[in-house]
XYZ file of C-alpha atoms in Angstrom:
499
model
C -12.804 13.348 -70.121
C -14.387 16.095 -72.528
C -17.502 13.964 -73.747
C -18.131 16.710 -76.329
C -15.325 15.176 -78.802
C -15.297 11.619 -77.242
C -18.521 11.162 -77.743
C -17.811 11.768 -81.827
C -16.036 8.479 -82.108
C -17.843 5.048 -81.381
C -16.245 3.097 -78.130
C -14.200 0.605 -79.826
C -13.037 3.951 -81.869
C -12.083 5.559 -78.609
C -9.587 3.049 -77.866
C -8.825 2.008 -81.536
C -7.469 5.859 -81.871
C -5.626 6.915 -78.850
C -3.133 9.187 -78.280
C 0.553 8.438 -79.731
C 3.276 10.745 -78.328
C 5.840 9.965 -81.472
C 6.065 9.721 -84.921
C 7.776 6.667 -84.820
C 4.535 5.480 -82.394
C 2.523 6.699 -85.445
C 4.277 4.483 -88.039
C 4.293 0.904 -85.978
C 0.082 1.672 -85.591
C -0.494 2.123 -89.158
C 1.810 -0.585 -90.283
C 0.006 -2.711 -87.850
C -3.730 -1.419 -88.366
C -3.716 -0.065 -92.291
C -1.239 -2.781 -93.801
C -3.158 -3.750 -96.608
C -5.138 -0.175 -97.010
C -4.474 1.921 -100.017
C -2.870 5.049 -98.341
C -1.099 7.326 -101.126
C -2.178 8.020 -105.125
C -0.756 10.026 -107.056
C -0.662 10.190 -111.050
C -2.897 7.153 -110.644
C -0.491 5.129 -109.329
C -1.711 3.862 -105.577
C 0.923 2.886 -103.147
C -0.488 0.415 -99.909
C 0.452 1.542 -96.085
C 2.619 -1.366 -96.150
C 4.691 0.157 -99.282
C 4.299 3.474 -97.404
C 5.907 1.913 -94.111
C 8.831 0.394 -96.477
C 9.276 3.394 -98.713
C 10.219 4.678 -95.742
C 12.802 2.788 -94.000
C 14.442 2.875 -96.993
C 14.524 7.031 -96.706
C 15.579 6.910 -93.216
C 18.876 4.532 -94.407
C 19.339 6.577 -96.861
C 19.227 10.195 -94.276
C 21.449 8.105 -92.019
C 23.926 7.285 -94.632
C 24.144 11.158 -94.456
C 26.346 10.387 -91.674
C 24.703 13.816 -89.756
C 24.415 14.414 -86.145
C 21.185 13.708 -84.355
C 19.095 16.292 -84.075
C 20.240 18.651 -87.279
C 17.932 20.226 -89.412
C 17.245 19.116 -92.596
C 15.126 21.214 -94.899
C 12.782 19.299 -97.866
C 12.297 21.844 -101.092
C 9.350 19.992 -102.410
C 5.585 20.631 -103.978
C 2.917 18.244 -101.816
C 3.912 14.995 -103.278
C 4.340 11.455 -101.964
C 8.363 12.384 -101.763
C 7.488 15.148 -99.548
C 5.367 12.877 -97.591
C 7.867 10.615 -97.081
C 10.486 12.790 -96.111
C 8.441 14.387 -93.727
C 7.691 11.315 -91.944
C 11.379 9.347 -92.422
C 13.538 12.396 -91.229
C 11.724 13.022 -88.102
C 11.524 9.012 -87.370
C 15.200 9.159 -87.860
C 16.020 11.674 -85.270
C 16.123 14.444 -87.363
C 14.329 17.718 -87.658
C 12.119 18.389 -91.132
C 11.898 22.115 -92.201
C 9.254 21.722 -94.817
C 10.044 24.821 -97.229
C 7.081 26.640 -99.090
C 7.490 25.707 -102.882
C 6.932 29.532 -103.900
C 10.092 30.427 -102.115
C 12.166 32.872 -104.850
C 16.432 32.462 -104.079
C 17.149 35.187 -101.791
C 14.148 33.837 -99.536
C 15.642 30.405 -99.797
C 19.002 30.959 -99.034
C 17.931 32.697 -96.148
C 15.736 30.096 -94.961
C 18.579 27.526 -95.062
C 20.767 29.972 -92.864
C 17.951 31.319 -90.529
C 17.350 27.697 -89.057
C 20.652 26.296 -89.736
C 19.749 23.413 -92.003
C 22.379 21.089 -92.354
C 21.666 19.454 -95.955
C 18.497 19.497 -97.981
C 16.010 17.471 -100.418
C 15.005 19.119 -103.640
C 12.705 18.406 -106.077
C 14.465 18.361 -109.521
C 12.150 21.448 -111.013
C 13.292 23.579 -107.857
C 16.982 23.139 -108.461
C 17.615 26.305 -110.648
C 16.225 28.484 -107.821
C 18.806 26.488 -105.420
C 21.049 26.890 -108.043
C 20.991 31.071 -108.472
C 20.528 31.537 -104.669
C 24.085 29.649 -104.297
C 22.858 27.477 -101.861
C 25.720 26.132 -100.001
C 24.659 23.056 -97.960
C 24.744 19.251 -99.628
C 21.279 19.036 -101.709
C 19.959 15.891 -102.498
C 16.921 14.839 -105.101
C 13.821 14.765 -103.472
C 13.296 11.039 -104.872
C 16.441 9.818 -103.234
C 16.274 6.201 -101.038
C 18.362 3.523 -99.807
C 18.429 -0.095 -100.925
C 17.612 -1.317 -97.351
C 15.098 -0.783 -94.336
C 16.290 1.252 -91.859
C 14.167 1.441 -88.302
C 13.339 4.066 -86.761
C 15.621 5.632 -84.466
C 15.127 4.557 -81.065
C 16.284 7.290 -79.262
C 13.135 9.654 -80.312
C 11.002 10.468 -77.606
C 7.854 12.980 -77.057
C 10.754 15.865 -75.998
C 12.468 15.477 -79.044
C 12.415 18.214 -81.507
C 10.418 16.809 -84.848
C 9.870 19.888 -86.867
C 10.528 23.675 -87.161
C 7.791 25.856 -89.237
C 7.794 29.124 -90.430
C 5.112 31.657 -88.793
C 4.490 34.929 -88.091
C 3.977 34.422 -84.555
C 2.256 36.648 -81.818
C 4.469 39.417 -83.061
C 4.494 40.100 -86.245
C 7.928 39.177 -87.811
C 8.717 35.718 -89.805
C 9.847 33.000 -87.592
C 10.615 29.612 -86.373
C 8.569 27.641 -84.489
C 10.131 24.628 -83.030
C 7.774 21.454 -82.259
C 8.155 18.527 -80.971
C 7.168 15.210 -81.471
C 4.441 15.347 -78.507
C 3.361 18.465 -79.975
C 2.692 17.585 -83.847
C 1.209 14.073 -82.261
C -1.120 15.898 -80.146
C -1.927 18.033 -83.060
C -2.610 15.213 -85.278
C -4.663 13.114 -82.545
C -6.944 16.395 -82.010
C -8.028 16.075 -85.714
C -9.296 12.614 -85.604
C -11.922 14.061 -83.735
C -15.499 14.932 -86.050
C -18.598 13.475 -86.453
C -18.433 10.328 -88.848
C -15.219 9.518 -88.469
C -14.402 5.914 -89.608
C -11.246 4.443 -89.909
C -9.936 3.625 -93.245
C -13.034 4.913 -94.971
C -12.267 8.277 -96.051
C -10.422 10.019 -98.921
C -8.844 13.342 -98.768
C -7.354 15.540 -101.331
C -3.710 17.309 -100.230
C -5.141 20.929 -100.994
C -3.023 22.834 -98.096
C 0.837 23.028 -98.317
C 3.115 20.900 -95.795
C 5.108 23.580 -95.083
C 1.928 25.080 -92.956
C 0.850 22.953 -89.995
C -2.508 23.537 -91.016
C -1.589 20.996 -94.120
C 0.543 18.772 -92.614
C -0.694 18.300 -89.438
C -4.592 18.042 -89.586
C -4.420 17.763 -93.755
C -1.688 14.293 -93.403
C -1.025 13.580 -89.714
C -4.942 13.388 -88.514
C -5.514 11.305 -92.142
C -2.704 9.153 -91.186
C -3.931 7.916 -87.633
C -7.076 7.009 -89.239
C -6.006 5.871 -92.279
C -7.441 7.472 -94.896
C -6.584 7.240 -98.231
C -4.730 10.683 -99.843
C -4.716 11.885 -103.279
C -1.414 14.474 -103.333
C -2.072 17.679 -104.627
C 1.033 18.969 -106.533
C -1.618 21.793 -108.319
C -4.187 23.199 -106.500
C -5.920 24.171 -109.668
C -5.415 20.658 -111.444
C -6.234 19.421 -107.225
C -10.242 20.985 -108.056
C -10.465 19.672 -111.298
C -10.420 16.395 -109.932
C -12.669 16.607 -107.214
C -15.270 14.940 -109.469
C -13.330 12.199 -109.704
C -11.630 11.396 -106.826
C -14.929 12.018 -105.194
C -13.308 12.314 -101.509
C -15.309 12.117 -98.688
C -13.567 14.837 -96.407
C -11.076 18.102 -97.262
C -9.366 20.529 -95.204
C -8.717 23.924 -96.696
C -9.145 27.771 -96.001
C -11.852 29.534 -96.287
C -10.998 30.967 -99.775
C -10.685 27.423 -101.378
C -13.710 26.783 -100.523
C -15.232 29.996 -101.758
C -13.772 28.417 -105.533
C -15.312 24.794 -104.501
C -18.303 26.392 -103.672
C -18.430 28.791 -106.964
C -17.790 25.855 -109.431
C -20.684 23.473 -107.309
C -22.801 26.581 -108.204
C -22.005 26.882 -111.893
C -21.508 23.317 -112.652
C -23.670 21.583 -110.392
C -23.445 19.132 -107.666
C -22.168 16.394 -109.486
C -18.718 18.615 -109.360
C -18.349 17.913 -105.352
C -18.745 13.729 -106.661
C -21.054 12.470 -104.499
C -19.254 11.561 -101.544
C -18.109 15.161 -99.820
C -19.696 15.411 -96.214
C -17.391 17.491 -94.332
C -14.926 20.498 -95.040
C -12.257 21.278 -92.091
C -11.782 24.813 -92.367
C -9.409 27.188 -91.051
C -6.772 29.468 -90.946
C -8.753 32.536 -91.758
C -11.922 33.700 -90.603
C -15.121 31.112 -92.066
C -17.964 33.596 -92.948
C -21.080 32.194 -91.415
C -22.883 32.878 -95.490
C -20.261 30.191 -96.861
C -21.311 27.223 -93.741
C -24.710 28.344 -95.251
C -23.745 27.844 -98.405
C -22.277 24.850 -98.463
C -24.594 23.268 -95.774
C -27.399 23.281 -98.591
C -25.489 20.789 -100.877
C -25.002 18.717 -97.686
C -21.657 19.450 -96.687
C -20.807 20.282 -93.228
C -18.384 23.133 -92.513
C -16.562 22.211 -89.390
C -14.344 25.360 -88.657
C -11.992 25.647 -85.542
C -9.161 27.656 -83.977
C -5.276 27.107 -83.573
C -1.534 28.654 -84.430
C 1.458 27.615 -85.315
C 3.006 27.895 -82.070
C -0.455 25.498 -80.724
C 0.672 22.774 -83.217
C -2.395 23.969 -85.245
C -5.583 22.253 -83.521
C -6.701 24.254 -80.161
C -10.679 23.928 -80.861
C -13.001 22.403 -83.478
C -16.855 23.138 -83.757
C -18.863 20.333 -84.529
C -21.726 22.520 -83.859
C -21.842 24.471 -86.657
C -25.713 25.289 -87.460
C -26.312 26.551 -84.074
C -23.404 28.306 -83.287
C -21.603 29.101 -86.781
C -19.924 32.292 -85.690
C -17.832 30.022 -82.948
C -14.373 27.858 -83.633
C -15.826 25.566 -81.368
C -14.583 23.927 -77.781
C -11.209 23.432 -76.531
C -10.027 20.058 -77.151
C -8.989 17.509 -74.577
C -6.145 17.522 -72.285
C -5.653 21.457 -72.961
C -6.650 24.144 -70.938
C -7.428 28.079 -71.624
C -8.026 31.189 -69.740
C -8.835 34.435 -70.684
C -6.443 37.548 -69.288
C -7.459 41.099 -70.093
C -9.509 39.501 -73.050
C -6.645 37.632 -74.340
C -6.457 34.078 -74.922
C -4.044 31.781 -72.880
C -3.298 28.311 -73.392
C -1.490 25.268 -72.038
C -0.274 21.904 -72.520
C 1.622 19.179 -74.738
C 0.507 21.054 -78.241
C 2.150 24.228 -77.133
C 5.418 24.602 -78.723
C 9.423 25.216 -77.622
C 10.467 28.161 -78.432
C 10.896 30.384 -81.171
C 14.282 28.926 -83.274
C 17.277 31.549 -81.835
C 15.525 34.020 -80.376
C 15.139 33.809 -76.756
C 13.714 37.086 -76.147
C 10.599 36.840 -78.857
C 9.968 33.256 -77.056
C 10.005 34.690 -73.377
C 7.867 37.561 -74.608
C 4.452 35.192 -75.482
C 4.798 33.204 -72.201
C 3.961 34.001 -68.795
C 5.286 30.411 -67.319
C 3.665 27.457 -68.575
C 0.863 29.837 -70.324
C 1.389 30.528 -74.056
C 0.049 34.208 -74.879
C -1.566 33.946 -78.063
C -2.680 37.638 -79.021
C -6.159 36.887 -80.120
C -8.653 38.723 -78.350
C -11.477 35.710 -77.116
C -14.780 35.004 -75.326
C -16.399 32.271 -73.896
C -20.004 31.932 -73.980
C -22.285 29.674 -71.325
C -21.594 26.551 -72.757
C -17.973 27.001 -73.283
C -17.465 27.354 -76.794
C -14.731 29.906 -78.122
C -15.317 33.339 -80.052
C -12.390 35.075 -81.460
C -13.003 38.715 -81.587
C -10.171 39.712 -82.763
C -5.863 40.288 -82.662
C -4.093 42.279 -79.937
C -1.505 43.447 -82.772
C -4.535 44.515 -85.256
C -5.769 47.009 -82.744
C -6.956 50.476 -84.085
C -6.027 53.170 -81.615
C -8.092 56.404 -82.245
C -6.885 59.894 -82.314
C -9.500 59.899 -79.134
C -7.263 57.197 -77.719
C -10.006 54.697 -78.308
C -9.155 51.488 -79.231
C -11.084 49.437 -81.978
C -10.439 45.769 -82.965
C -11.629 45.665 -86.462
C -12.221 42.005 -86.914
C -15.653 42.728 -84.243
C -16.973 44.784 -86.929
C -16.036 42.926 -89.875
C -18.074 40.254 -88.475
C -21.151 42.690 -88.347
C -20.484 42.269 -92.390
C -19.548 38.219 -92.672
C -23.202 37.387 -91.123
C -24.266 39.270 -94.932
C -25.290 36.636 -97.470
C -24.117 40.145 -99.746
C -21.030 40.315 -98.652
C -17.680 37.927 -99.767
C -14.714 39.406 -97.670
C -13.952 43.082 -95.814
C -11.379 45.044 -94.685
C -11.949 47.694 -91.875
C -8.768 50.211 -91.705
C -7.887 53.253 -89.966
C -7.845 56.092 -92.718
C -6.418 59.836 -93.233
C -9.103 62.075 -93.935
C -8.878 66.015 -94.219
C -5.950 65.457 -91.024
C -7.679 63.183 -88.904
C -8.123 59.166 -88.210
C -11.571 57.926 -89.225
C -12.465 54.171 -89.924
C -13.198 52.875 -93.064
C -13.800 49.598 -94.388
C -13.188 47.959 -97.976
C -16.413 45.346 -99.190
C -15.981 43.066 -101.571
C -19.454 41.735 -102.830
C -20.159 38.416 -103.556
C -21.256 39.285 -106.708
C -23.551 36.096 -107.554
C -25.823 37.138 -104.755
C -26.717 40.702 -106.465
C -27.377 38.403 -110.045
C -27.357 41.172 -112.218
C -27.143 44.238 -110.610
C -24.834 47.228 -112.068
C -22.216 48.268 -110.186
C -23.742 51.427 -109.327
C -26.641 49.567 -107.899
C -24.173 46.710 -105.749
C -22.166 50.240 -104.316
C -25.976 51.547 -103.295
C -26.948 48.359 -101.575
C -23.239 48.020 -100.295
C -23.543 51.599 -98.777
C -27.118 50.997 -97.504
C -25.837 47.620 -95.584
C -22.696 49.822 -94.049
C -25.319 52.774 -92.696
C -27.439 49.894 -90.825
C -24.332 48.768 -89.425
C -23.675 52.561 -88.301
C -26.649 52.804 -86.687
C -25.455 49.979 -84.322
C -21.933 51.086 -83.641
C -21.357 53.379 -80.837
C -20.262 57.210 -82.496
C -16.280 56.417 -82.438
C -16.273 52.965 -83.892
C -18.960 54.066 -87.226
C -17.709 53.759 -90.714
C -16.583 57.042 -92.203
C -15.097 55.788 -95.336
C -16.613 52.632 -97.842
C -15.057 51.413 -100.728
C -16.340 48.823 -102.573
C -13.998 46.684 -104.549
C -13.923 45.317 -107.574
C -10.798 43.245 -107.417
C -9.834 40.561 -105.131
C -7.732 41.673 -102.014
C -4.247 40.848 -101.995
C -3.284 37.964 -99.520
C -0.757 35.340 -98.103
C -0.172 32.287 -98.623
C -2.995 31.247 -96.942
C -5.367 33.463 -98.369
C -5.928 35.346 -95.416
C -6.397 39.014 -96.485
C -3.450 41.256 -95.713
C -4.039 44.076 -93.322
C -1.124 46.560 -95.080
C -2.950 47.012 -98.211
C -4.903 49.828 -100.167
């Protein structure tokens, strides 16, 4: 037994929260433990766990009325909302396979969707059924509110093996794809983010920030809340989501790093009544979590807990509950997984890693070397075992000296800067040769009111110290400081294809 996450819940916690392979396993605890808890508002209306359990059964009757095999795919079209909640959790308790769809999806990228993973009918909400509509969708659709008159149970022939979910990803190799999970994998997902200091059950409140259709949202921002549960506000907006932080006043949020940039800004320039009182903890992942905002934020008394996982890990591999003394780490590996590092890459094993990649055999057998998932992040350990990503295997510069540079180990050189908000280090054309280069952008609050001549001097000033510390072939030919946010996905992590 790891101690180092154990020891983060109190003993009757420890066996209070144990691990549930299923989601149907998930359901029967809360329905037993939560009954009478308030576990879902939205538009001020709060719904119990005992409604929640009900609500439903009566979605499963109504998917099984659907008369589909076992195991199809059915996708949900849906913003984060108590429907798409309740979906989520009544199609894969039914047997069934949930393919939560990003809301931003235009028609082409929808239709596509449907046929790429072979969806067999799907659930819509009613302001998404003109984009169905003009990408001639061709499987039965169904409104995203739709329920049966009765309480079905859940299906009994679910097991840890069965397949509960497939998720979109860009995987270890580039391309969009599939990523098939089962129920032992999201459950191992969820039970990995019970684990942080001050966790009590039925105490805290989140706010739905993250979409379901990332694992990062659904799995530690609704499963994790689930097992211990928490009471959750959906978040349909993100920007109407902020505005209410005041008055919600949760107690614990999971987001990326750039949400919490805006949190942060609007603490700053409204004051700390914005984050209502009660905020002691930010999950945060997904994208690299500058040491400057744990800072930040750990002076109005909230503690940045940031950790590592993928898709294809069923999105919790390590969490950092450390994160004053060791703020550039993601933390320790969590129980009942193990690691290895090959050639500087980062291996992993166990029940979170996932099936397969959906219909594409070769892509799956490329990331695994037997039971070891490869996961293209370049890692360290340090002495007391706590993880360092240094980078990705697919970002690698390669040098018209054949050297090879991973840029995220000297964008970090630049995160440690209070000065600094984001950066971008790129392999550029110059006068017929490859030199590096990196784009800054400030964070402009921290130069008050410096002109931009005077934040580019500063800028370039930080860039030669860093110079001076790089060997010859890995120094920064080329700065640009912007003055414009960079483009990024849906995550806000900053794309590396940009100018």
């Amino acid at each position: 037994m790891d101690s180092y996450f154990y020891n983060m819940l109190t003993p009757d916690e420890q066996v209070h929260l144990s691990y549930l392979p299923t989601i149907p396993n998930l359901l029967n605890k809360i329905e037993a433990d939560y009954s009478n808890l308030p576990a879902i508002t939205e538009d001020k209306e709060t719904i119990t766990y005992n409604t929640l359990i009900d609500n439903i059964g009566r979605r499963r009757q109504f998917i099984e009325s659907l008369n589909l095999p076992l195991g199809s795919t059915i996708a949900v079209f849906e913003r984060n909302s108590r429907d798409a909640i309740e979906l989520f959790l009544a199609i894969m308790s039914a047997g069934y396979v949930v393919n939560m769809l990003p809301s931003q999806l235009a028609g082409p990228a929808l239709s596509g969707s449907i046929r790429k993973f072979n969806a067999k009918a799907m659930f819509i909400r009613e302001e998404f059924v003109p984009v169905a509509k003009a990408a001639g969708v061709s499987i039965p659709t169904y409104s995203s509110k739709s329920t049966g008159d009765e309480y079905a149970p859940c299906c009994s022939e679910v097991n840890k093996d069965t397949v509960a979910a497939i998720y979109f990803t860009g995987g270890t190799t580039g391309m969009p794809k599939g990523v098939i999970l089962t129920h032992g994998n999201i459950m191992r997902g969820g039970y990995n983010g019970i684990f942080r200091p001050g966790c009590e059950t039925g105490k805290d409140r989140y706010i739905t920030f993250l979409p379901f259709s990332h694992v990062f949202g659904s799995i530690r921002g609704l499963l994790s809340c689930l097992y211990t549960g928490s009471h959750i506000f959906t978040c349909t907006d993100m920007k109407m989501g902020v505005g209410s932080i005041p008055f919600i006043k949760p107690t614990c949020l999971v987001l990326v790093p750039g949400l919490c940039e805006i949190i942060l800004g609007l603490a700053k320039l409204q004051g700390e009544a914005f984050l209502g009182g009660c905020l002691k903890t930010i999950i945060a992942g997904a994208a690299n979590v500058p040491p400057r905002l744990i800072g930040d934020l750990d002076k109005f008394g909230i503690s940045v807990l940031q950790g590592y996982g993928l898709t294809e890990s069923s999105n919790l591999v390590s969490g950092n509950a450390d994160y004053r003394e060791k703020p550039e780490s993601v933390g320790r590996i969590y129980p009942e997984q193990e690691a290895k590092l090959v050639n500087g890459e980062l291996w992993l094993k166990g029940d979170h890693i996932f099936q397969g990649y959906y219909g594409d055999p070769g892509k799956t057998k490329e990331c695994f070397e037997g039971e070891w998932f490869k996961t293209g992040d370049l890692a360290r350990f340090d002495d007391e075992g706590f993880l360092y990503i240094v980078g990705r295997i697919k970002n690698l510069i390669i040098l018209d000296n054949g050297e090879n540079v991973s840029p995220e180990s000297i964008e970090d050189m630049f995160y440690r800067n209070p000065l600094i908000k984001d950066c971008l280090v790129q392999k550029v054309e110059k006068n017929g040769s490859s030199i590096l280069g990196i784009q800054i952008l400030p964070n402009t609050p921290a130069f008050a009111n410096a002109s931009q001549n005077e934040i580019e001097e500063k800028i370039n000033l930080i860039v030669q110290e860093a110079n001076s510390k790089l060997p010859t072939y890995m120094q920064l030919r080329d700065v640009v400081v912007r003055t414009t946010d960079f483009k990024r996905s849906g995550s806000m992590k900053i794309l590396r294809n940009q100018n």
